[in-house]
Short mmCIF file of C-alpha atoms in Angstrom, two decimals:
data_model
loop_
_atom_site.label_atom_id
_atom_site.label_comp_id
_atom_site.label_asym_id
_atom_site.label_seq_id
_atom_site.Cartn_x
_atom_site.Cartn_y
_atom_site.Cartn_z
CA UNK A 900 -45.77 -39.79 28.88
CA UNK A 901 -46.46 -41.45 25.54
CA UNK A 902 -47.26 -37.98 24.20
CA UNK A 903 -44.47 -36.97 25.47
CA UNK A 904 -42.54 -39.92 23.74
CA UNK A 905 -44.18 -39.37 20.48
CA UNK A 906 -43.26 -35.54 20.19
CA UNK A 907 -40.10 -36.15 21.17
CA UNK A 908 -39.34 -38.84 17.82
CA UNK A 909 -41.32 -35.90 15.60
CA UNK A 910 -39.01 -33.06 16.67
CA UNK A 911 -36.42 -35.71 16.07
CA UNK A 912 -37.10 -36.87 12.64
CA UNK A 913 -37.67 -33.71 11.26
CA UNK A 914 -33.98 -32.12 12.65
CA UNK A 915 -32.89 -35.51 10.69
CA UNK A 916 -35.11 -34.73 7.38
CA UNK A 917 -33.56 -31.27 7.68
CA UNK A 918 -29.96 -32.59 7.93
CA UNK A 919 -30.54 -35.44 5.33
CA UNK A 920 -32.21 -32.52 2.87
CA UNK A 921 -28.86 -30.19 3.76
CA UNK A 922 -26.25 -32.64 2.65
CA UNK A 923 -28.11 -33.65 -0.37
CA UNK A 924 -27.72 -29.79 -1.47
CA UNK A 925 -24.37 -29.61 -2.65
CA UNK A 926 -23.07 -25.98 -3.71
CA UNK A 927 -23.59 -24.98 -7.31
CA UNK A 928 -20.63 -23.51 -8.40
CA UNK A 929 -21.63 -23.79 -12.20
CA UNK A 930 -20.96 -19.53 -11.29
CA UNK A 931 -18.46 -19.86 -9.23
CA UNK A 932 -16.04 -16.93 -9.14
CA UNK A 933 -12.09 -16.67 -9.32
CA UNK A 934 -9.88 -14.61 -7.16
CA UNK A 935 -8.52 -12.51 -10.87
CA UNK A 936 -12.78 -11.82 -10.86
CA UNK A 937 -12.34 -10.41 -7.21
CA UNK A 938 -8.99 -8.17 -8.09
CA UNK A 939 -10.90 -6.90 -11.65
CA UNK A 940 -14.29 -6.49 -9.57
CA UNK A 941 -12.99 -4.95 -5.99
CA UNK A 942 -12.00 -1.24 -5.88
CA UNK A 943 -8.26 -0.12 -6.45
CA UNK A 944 -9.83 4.17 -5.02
CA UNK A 945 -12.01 4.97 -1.89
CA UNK A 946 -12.73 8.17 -1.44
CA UNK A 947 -8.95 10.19 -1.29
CA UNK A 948 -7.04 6.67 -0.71
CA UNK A 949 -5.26 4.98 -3.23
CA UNK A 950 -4.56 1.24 -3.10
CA UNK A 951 -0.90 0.12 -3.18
CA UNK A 952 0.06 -2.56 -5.41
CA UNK A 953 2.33 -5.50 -4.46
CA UNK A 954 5.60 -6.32 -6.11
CA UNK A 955 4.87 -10.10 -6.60
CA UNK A 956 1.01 -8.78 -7.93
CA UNK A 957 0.31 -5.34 -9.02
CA UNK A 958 -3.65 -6.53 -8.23
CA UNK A 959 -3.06 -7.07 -4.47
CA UNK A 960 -0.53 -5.18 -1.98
CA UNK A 961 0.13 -8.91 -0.46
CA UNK A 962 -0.70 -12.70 -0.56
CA UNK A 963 -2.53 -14.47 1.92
CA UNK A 964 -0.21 -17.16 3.80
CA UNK A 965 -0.85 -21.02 1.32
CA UNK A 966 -2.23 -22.67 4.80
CA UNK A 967 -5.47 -20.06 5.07
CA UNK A 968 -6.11 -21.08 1.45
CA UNK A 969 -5.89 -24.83 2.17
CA UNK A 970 -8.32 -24.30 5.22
CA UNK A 971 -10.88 -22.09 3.94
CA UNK A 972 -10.59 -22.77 0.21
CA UNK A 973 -12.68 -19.78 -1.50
CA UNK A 974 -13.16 -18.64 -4.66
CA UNK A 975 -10.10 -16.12 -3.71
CA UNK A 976 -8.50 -14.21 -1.27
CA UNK A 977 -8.00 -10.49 -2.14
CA UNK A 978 -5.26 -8.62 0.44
CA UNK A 979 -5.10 -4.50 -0.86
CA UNK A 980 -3.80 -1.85 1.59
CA UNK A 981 -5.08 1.51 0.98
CA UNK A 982 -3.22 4.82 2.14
CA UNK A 983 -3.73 8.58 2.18
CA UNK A 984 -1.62 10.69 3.73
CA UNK A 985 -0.56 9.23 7.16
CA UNK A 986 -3.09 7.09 7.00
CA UNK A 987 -3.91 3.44 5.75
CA UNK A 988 -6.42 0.48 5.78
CA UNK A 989 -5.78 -3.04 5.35
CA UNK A 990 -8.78 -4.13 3.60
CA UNK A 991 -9.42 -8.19 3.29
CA UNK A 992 -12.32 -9.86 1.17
CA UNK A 993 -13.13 -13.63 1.02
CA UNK A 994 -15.78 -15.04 -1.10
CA UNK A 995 -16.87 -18.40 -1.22
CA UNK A 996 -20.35 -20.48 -1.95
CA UNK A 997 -19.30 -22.85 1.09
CA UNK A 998 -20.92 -22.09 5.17
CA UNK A 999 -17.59 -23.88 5.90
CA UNK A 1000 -15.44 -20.93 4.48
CA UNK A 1001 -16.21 -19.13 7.04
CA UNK A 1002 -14.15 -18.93 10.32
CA UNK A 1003 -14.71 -16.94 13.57
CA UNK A 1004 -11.96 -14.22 12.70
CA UNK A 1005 -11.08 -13.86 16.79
CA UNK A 1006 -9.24 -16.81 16.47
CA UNK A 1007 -7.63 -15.29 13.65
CA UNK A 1008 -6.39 -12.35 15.18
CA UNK A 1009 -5.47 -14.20 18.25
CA UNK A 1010 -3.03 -16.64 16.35
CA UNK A 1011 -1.32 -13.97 14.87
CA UNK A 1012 -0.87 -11.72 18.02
CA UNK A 1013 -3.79 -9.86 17.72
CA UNK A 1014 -5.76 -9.51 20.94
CA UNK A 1015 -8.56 -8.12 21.25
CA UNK A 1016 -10.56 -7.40 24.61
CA UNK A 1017 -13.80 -6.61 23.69
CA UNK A 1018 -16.36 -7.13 20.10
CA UNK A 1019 -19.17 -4.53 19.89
CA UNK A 1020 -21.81 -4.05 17.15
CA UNK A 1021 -22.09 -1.29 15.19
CA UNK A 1022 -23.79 -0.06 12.11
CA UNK A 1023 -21.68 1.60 9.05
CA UNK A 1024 -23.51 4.74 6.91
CA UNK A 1025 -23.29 4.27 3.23
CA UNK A 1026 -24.93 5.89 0.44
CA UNK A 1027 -25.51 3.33 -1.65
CA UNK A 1028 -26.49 -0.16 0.99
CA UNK A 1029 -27.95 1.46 4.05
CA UNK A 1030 -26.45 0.50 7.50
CA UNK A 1031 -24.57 -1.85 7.29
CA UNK A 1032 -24.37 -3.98 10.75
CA UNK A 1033 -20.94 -4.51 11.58
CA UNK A 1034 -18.45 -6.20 14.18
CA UNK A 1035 -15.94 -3.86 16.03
CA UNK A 1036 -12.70 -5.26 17.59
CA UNK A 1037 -11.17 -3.15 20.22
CA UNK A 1038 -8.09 -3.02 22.12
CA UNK A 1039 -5.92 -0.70 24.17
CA UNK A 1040 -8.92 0.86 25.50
CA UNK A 1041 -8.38 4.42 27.51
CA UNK A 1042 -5.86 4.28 30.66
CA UNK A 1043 -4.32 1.24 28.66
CA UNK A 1044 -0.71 0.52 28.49
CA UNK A 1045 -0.71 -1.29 25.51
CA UNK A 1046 -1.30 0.55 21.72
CA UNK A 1047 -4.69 0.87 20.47
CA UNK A 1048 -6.00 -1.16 17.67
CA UNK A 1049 -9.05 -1.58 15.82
CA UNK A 1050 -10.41 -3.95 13.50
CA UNK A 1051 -13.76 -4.15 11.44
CA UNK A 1052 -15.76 -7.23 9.97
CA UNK A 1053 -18.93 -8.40 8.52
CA UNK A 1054 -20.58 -10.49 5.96
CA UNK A 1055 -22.81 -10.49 3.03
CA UNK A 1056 -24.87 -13.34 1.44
CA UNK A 1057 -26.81 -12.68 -2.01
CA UNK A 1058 -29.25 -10.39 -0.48
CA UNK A 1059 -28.14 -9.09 3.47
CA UNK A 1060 -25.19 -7.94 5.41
CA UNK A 1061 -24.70 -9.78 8.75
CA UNK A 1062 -22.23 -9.10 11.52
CA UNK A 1063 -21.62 -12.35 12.42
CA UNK A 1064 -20.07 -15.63 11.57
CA UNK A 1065 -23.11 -17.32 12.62
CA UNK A 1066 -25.47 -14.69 11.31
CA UNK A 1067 -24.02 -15.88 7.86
CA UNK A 1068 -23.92 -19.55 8.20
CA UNK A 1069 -27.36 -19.65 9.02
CA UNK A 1070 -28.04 -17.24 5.60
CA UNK A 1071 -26.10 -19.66 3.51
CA UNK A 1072 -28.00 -22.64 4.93
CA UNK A 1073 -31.33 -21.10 4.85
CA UNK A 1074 -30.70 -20.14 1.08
CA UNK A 1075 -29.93 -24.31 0.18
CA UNK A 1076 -32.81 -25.33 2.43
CA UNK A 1077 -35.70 -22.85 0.79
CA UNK A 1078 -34.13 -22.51 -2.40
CA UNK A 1079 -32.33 -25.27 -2.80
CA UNK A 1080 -29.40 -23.97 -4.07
CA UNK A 1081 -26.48 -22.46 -2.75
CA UNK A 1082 -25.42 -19.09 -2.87
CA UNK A 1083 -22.29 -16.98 -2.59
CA UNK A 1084 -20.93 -15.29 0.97
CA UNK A 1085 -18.62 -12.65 1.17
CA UNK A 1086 -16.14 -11.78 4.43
CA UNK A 1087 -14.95 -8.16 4.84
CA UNK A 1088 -12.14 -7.39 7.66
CA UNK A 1089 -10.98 -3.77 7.89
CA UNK A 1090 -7.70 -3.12 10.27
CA UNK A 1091 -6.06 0.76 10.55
CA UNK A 1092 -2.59 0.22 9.86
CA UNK A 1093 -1.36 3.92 11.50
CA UNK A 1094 -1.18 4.92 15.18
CA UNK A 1095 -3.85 5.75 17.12
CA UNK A 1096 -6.69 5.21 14.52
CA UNK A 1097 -10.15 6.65 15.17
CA UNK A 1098 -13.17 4.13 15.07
CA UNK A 1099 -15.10 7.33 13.36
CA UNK A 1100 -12.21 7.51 10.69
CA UNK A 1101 -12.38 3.44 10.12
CA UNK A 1102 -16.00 3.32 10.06
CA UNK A 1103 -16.02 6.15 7.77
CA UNK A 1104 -13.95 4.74 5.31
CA UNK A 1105 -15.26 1.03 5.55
CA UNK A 1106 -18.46 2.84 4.35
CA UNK A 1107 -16.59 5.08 1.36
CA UNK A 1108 -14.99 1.46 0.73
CA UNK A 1109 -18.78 -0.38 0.37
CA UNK A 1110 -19.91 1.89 -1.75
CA UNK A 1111 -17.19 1.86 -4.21
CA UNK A 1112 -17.25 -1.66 -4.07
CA UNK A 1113 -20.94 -1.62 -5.00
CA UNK A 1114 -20.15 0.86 -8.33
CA UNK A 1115 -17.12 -1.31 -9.08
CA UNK A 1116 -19.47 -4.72 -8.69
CA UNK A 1117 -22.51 -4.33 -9.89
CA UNK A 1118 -23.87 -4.97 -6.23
CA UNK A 1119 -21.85 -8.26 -5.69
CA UNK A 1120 -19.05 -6.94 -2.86
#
């Protein structure tokens, strides 16, 4: 029993040298980037589609609402629609050096009547970053009554892609606790904006869109 009782208060006081070490790392945003840095650094062509500029900002087809800023509070938010055809792709990135930046986007689509019944993993081809592992949102499956809709996401840190808001969290944490500094995270979200979109044709595209993104970067998106 004392054993017991002694590995008990190790396990214990090294979770609380862990936690005390992970507070005292405070991001290092000496680098920190700027939403303009995202718009000049993000692609504006993806294979055949053309992004559409906004009225307000010719560098984004629309604004993120004020209260998403307040809550996540990134470096920037960059909104850009791109369209081909009868086609189109509402492409979203957030970067930020903070774990708390990053949200579960379910409860994003949920609050703004987006409902999806079922997440899958999947892996994206690109030319230029491998397979990229992946989150699929899917709705309106077959027989449904309701219309089909898709969405994409996934994350990067400095050095891999995750699929996951947790796979991410723990990246950013494990990069303060073994290098002790932070580094920055990016969140991609990917939703077909026409009827009927195939989850070939989106992941198709989401991988056209990476490796643009890569050329138009230097590797940081």
């Amino acid at each position: 029993m004392a054993r017991l009782t002694s590995r008990v208060y190790v396990v214990a006081a090294l979770v609380l040298a862990t936690g005390v070490l992970a507070s005292g790392l405070k991001p290092d945003r000496s680098g920190a980037k700027s939403e303009p840095w995202m718009e000049e650094h993000l692609p504006r062509q993806v294979g055949s589609f053309s992004f559409v500029p906004g009225s307000d900002n010719p560098n984004q087809t629309y604004r993120m609402e004020e209260s998403t800023y307040e809550l996540l509070k990134p470096y920037g938010i960059v909104c850009r629609v791109f369209r081909f055809g009868g086609e189109a792709y509402d492409a979203v990135v957030i970067a930020s050096s903070s774990r708390e930046t990053f949200h579960d986007p379910s409860v994003c689509f949920s609050g703004q009547g987006w409902d999806f019944d079922r997440f899958e993993r999947v892996v994206i081809p690109t030319a230029t970053r491998g397979g990229v592992p992946a989150t699929l949102a899917v709705a309106g499956a077959s027989g449904g009554s309701g219309p089909k809709r898709l969405a994409l996401y996934f994350y990067k840190s400095d050095r891999v892609f995750v699929p996951t808001t947790l796979a991410i969290k723990w990246e950013l944490f494990k990069a303060q606790l073994t290098r002790r500094r932070a580094v920055d995270g990016v969140f991609y979200r990917f939703i077909p904006l026409h009827p009927n979109p195939s989850r070939e044709a989106l992941i198709s595209f989401v991988g056209e869109f990476l490796d643009a993104a890569n050329a138009s970067s230097d590797g940081y998106f």
